[in-house]
Short mmCIF file of C-alpha atoms in Angstrom, two decimals:
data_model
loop_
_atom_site.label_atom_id
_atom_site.label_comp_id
_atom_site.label_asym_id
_atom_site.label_seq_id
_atom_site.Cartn_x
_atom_site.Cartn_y
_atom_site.Cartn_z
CA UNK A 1 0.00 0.00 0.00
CA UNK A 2 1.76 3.63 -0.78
CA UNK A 3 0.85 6.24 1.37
CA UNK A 4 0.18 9.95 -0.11
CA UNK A 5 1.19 13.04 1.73
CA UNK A 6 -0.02 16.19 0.78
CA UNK A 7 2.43 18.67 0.47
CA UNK A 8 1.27 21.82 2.18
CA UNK A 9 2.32 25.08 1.04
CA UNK A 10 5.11 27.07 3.15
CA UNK A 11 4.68 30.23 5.07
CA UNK A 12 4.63 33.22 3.82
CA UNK A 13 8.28 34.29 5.21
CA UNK A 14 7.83 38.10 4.21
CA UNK A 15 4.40 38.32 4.72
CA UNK A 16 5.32 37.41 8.49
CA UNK A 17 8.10 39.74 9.35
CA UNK A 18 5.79 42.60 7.78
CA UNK A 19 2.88 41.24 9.85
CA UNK A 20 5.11 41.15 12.88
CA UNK A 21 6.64 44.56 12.58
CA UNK A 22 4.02 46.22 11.59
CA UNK A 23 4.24 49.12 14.73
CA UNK A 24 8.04 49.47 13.72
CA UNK A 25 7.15 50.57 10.16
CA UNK A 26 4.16 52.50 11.64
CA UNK A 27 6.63 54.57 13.55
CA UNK A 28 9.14 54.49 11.28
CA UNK A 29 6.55 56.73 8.97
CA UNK A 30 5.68 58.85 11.53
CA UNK A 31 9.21 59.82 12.24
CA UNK A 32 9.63 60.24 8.69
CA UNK A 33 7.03 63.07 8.40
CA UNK A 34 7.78 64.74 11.83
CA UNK A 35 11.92 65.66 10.55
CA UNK A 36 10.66 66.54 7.41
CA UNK A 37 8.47 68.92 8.72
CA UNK A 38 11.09 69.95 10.89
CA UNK A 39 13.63 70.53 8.36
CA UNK A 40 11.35 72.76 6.04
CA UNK A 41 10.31 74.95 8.97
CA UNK A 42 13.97 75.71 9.60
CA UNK A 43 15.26 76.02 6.15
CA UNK A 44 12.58 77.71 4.78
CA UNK A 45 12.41 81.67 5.18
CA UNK A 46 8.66 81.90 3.93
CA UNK A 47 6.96 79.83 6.94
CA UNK A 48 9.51 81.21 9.48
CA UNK A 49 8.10 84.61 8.46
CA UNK A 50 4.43 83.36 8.75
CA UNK A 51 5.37 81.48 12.23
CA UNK A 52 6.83 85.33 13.15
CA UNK A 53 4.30 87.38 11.85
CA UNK A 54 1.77 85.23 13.98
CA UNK A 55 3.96 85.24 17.06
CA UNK A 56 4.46 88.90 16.77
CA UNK A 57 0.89 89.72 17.21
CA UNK A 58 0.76 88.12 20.49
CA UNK A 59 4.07 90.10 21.91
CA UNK A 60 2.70 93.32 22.24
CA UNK A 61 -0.71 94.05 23.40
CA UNK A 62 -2.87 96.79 24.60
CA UNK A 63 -3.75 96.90 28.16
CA UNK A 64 -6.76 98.87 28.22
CA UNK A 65 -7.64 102.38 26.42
CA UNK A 66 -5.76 104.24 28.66
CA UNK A 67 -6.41 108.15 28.49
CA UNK A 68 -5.71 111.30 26.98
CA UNK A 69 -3.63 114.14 28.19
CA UNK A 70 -4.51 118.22 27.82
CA UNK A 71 -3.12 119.40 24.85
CA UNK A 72 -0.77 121.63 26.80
CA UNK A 73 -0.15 119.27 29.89
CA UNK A 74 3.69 118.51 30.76
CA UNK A 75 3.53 115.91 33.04
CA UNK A 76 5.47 113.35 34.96
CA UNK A 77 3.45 110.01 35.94
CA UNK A 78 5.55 107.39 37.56
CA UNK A 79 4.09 103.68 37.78
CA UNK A 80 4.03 102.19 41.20
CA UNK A 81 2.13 98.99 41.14
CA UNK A 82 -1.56 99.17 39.37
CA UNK A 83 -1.54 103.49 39.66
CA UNK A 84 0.34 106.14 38.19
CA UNK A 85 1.92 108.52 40.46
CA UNK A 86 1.86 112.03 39.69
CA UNK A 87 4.38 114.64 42.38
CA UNK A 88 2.73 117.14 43.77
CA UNK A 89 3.76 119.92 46.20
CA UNK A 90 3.35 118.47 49.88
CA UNK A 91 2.06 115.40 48.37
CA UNK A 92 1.70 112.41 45.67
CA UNK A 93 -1.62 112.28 43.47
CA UNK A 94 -2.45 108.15 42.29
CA UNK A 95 -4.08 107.97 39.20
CA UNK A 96 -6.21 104.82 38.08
CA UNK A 97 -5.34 103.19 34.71
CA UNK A 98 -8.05 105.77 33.46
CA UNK A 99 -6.50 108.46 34.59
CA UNK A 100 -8.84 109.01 37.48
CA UNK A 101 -7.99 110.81 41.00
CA UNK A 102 -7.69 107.28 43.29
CA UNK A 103 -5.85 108.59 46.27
CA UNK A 104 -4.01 111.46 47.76
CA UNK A 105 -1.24 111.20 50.18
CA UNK A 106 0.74 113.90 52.07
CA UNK A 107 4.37 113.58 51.66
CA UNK A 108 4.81 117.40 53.59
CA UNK A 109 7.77 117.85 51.22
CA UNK A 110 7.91 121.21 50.18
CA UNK A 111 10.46 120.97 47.45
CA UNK A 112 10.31 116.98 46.70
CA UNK A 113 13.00 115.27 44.02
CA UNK A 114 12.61 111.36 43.61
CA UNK A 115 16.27 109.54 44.58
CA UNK A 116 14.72 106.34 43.91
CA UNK A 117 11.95 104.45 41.84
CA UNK A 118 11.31 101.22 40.82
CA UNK A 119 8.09 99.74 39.04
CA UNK A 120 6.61 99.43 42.71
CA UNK A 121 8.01 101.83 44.65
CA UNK A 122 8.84 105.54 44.75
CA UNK A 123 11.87 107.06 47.19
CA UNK A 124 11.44 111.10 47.80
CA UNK A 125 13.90 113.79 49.58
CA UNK A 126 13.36 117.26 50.02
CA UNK A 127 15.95 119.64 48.59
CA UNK A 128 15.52 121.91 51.43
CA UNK A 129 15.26 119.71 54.48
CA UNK A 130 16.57 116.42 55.88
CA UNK A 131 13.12 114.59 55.41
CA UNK A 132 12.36 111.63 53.04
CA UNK A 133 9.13 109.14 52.49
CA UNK A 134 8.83 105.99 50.41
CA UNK A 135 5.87 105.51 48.59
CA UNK A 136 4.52 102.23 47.69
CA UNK A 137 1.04 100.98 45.93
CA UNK A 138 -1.15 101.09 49.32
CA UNK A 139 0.79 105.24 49.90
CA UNK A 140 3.50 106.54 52.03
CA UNK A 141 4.99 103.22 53.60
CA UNK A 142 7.73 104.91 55.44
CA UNK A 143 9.15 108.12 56.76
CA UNK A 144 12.36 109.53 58.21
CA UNK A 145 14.90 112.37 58.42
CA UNK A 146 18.69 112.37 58.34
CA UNK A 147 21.23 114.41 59.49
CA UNK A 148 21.48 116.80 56.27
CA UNK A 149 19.76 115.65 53.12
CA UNK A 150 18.78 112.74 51.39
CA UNK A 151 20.68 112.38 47.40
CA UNK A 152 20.60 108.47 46.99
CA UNK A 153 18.63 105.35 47.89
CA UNK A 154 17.70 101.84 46.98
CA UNK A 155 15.12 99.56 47.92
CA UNK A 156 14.73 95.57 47.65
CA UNK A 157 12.30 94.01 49.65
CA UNK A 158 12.06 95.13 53.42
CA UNK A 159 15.48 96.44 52.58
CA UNK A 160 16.24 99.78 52.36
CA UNK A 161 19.13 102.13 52.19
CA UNK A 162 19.77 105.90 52.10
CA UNK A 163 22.56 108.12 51.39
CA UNK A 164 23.10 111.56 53.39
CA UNK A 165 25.18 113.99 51.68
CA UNK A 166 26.82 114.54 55.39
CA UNK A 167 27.17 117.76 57.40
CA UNK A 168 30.15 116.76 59.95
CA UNK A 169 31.33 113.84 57.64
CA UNK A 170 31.72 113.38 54.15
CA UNK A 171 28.60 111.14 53.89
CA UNK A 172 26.75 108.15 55.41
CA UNK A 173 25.07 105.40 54.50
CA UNK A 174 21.90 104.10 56.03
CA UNK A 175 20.48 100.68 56.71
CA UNK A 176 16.98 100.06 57.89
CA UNK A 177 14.63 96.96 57.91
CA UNK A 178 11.25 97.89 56.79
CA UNK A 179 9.87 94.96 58.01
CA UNK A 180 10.31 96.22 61.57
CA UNK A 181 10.72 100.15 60.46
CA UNK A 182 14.27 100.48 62.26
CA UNK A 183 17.17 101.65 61.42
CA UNK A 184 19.66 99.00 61.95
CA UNK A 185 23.29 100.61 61.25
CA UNK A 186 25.17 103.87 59.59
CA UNK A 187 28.16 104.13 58.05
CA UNK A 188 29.76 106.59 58.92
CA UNK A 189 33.00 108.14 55.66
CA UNK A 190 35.50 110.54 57.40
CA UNK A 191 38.45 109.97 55.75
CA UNK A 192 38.00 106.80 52.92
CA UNK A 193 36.53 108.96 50.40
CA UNK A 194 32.76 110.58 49.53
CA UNK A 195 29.97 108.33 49.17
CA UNK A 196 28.37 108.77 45.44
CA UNK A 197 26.20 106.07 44.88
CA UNK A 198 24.85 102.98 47.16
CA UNK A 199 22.66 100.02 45.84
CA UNK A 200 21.95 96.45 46.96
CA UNK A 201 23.01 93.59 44.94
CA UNK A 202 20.14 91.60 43.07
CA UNK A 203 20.17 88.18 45.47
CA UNK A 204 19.55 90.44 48.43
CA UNK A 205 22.44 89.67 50.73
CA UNK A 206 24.73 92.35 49.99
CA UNK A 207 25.09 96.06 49.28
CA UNK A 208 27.75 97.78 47.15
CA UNK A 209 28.98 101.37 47.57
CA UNK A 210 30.74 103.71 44.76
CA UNK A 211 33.32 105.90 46.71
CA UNK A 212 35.03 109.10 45.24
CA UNK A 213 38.32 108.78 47.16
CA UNK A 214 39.11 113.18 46.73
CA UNK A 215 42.34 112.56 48.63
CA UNK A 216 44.38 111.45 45.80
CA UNK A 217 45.95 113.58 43.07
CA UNK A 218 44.24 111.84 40.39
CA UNK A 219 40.68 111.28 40.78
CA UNK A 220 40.22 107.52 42.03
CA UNK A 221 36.91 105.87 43.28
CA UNK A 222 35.96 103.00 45.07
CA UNK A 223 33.95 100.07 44.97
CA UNK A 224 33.18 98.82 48.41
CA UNK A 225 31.05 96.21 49.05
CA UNK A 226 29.03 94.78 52.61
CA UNK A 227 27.06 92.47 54.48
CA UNK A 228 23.87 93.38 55.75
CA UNK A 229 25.21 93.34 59.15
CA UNK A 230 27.41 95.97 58.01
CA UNK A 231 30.61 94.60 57.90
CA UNK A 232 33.08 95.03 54.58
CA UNK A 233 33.19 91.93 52.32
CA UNK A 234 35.39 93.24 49.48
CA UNK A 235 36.96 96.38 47.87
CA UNK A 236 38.45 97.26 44.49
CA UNK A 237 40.05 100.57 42.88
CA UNK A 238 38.73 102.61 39.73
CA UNK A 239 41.15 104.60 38.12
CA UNK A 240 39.47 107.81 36.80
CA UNK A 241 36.04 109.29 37.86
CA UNK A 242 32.95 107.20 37.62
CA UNK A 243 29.74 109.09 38.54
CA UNK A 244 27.34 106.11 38.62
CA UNK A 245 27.08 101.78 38.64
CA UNK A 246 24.54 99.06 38.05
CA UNK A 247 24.30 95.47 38.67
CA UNK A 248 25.02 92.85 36.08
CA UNK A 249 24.68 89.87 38.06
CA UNK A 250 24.79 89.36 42.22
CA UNK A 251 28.30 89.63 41.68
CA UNK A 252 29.37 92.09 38.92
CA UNK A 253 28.81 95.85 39.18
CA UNK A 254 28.90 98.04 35.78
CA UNK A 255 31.00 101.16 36.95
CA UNK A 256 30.51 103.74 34.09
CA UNK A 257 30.99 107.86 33.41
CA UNK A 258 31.70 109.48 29.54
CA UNK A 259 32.72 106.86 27.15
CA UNK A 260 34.24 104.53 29.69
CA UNK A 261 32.67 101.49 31.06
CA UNK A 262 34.20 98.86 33.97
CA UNK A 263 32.60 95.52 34.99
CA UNK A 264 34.35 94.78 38.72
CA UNK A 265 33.69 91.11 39.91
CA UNK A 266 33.23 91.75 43.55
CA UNK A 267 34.19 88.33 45.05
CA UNK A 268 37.53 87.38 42.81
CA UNK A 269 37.78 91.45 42.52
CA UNK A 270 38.76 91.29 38.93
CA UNK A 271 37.90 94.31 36.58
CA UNK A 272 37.65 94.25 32.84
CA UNK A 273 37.37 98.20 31.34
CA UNK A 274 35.51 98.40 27.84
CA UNK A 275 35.83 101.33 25.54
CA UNK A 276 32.22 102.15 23.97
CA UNK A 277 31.23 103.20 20.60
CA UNK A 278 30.43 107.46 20.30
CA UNK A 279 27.46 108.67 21.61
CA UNK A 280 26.95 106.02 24.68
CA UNK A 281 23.63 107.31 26.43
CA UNK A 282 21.97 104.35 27.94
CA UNK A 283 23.54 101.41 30.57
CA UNK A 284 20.66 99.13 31.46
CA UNK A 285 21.01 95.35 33.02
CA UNK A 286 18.25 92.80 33.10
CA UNK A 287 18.67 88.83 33.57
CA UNK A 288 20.27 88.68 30.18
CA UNK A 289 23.10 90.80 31.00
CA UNK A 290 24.31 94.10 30.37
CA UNK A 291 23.52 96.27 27.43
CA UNK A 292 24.46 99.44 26.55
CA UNK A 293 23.40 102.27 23.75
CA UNK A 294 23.76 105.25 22.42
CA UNK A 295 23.45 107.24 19.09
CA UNK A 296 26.67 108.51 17.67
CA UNK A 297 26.26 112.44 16.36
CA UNK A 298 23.94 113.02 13.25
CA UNK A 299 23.80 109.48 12.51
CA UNK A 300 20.50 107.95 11.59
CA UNK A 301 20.46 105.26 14.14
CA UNK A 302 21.08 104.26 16.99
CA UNK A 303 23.14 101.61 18.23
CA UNK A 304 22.91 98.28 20.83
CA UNK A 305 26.08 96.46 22.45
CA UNK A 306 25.75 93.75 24.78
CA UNK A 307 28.72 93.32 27.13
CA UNK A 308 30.09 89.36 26.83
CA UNK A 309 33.18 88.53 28.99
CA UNK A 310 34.55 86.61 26.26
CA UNK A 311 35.14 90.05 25.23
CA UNK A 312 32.58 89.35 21.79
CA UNK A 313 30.74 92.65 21.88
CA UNK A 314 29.21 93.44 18.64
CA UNK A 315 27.79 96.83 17.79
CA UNK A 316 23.71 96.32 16.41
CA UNK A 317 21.89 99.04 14.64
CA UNK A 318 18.51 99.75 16.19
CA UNK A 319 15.84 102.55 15.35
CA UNK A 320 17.12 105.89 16.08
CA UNK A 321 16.00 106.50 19.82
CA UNK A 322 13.60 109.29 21.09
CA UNK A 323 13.69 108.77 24.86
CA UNK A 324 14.80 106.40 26.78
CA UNK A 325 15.16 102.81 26.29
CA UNK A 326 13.87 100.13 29.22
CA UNK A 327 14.52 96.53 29.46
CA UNK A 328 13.36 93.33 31.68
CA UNK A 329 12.54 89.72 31.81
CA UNK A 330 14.53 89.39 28.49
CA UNK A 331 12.66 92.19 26.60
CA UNK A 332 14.16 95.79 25.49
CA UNK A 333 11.67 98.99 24.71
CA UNK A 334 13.20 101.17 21.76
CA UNK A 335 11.02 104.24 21.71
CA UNK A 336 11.57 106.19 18.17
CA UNK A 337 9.31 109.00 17.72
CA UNK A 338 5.87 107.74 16.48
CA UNK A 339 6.87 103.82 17.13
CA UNK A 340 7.87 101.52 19.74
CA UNK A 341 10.13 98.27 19.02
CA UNK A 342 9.96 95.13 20.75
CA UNK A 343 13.37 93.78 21.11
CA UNK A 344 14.16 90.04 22.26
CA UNK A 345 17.46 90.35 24.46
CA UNK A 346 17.52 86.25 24.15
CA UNK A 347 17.55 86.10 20.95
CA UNK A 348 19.22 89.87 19.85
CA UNK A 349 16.28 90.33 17.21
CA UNK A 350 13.70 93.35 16.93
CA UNK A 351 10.51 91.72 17.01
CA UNK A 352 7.71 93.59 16.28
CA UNK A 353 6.37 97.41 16.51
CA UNK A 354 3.50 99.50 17.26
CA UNK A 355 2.76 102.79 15.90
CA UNK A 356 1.18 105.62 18.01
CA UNK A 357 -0.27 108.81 16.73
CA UNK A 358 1.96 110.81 18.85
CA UNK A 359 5.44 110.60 19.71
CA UNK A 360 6.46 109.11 23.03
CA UNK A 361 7.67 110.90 25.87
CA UNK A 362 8.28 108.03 28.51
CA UNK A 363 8.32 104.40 29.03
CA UNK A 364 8.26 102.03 31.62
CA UNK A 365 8.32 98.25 31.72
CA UNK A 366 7.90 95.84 35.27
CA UNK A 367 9.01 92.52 35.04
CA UNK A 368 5.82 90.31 33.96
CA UNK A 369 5.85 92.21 31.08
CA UNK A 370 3.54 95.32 32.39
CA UNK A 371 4.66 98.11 30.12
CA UNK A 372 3.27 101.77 30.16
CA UNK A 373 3.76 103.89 27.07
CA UNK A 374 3.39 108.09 27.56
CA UNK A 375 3.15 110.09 24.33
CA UNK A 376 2.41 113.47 24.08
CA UNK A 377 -1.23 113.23 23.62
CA UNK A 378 -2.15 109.85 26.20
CA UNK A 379 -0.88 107.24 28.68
CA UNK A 380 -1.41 104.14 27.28
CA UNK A 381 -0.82 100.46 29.08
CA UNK A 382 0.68 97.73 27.45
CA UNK A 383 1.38 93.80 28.15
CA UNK A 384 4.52 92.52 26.54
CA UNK A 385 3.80 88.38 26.03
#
């Protein structure tokens, strides 16, 4: 008898391994499309502009409708928290974002000059007397006198300090705690040199002085900084006059005065001196670092340098400025007549723009992005996003 197998067909080896790996080529695809994607939104300039253009119209938004000034009106409004703060004698007027009469508060200074403001806070002294007041959102939040007048201060926090001219020294410095209202120590200059300048460093722990040492030949000045128990942490030596400094960081202070700029590192002491382009008129400092501008004479435009430590500090042309420039949280406010640029400090790029029917007179920007723009016809909020 002969037995008959049927011969059965073999699998489908192909048709299994595509069966099998079916996700893999699933992804595989997917992937496929997302780089592509990627790589024309990179490489091509047309859908970069049409990502911008969109992006741009979120940056730089109206607040509100503000309100318009008197045709003839020169006036001075200085944000401080949600109201505008207009100086009055013997006291300070707070505006609404409409421009309403919200609150008045007596300052009693006859002759007031502001040594101090901040997007939330306003510092006053009197020319003709010893008295001073800080002014916050809810009014006058302290008051005090000192021994002959009030030229400098600084606030940050419950911290506060306040430079007296002197009238038996050459100058003091002042150190109260707001939290408690008390003074807590002075520092007293007799012979190391005339206080110029005094300002606490951005983390809060320390405070850094600008001395004019007068008992040299040759103008020299000081950078002295201390604890907030008073004691001295670290010193370096300016050659040359320097009238004013900023921070950069907790550590670095921006010494500056005519075309001549010096970055001192306060804890290794190191100082790096940078020659600016003509025309310097601005020093400003936000999280992104230092930047400086100015407008050289008759020239068309302005100009933007940011200060690197590698010592890679290109000069940018930027709109001809107007009035003065403001920066924080990354962003930079170039007023130029009729129109105000948005410039991104990460990224060293203008933006965007807005056009205004009058030319501006002042700006301010708080960090959040709360901007206030002052032609010569309204006041105007803004939110930067």
């Amino acid at each position: 008898m002969m037995v008959v197998y049927e011969k059965k067909p073999l699998p489908d080896e192909r048709r299994r391994y595509l069966v099998g790996d079916t996700p893999l080529l699933v992804w595989l695809l997917i992937m496929t499309i997302v780089l592509t994607i990627a790589v024309i939104l990179i490489f091509d300039p047309n859908v970069n502009a049409i990502i911008n253009a969109r992006s741009e119209v979120q940056r730089m938004i109206q607040g509100g409708s503000g309100y318009e000034l008197a045709s003839d009106e020169e006036v001075s409004l200085y944000p401080v928290g949600s109201y505008q703060v207009r100086i009055e004698q013997g006291g300070l007027l707070y505006l609404d974002a409409k421009g309403r009469e919200h609150a008045w508060h007596e300052t009693n200074l006859l002759s007031a000059r502001i040594i101090s403001r901040s997007y939330d806070s306003l510092i006053l002294s009197d020319k003709d007397s010893p008295e001073f007041v800080v002014a916050k959102e809810s009014g006058i939040v302290f008051a005090d006198k000192v021994k002959s007048k009030a030229v400098g201060a600084d606030l940050r926090g419950d911290d506060l300090l306040i430079l007296d001219q002197g009238k038996d020294n050459k100058g003091e410095i002042r150190y109260y705690d707001l939290s408690h209202n008390e003074m807590k120590f002075v520092l007293e200059y007799q012979e190391s040199g005339y206080p110029l300048l005094a300002r606490i460093a951005p983390g809060g722990n320390y405070f850094d002085v600008l001395i004019l040492d007068i008992d040299q030949v040759d103008p020299e000045c000081l950078v002295q900084r201390y604890g907030l128990d008073g004691k001295k942490k670290s010193e370096v030596r300016l050659s040359g006059y320097f009238g004013s400094f900023l921070h950069g960081t907790d550590d670095v202070v921006a010494a500056y005065c005519g075309d001549r700029i010096i970055l001192a590192d306060m804890e290794t002491e190191d100082l790096t001196l940078y020659a600016v382009p003509e025309g310097f008129s601005h020093l400003l400092a936000d999280r992104t670092g230092i930047i400086v501008l100015g407008t050289a004479s008759g020239a068309e435009e302005s100009w933007l340098v940011r200060l690197s430590s590698a010592g890679d500090n290109k000069t940018t042309a930027i709109p001809l400025l107007s009035a003065a420039p403001v920066a924080a949280d990354g962003w930079l406010l170039l007023p130029s007549d009729k129109q105000l640029y948005l410039y991104d400090l990460t990224d060293s790029v203008l933006t965007s723009s807005v056009a205004f029917e009058a030319p501006l007179r002042q700006v301010y920007l708080a960090p959040g992005g709360r901007a206030l723009i002052i032609t010569t016809e309204a006041v105007i909020p803004f939110l930067i996003q």
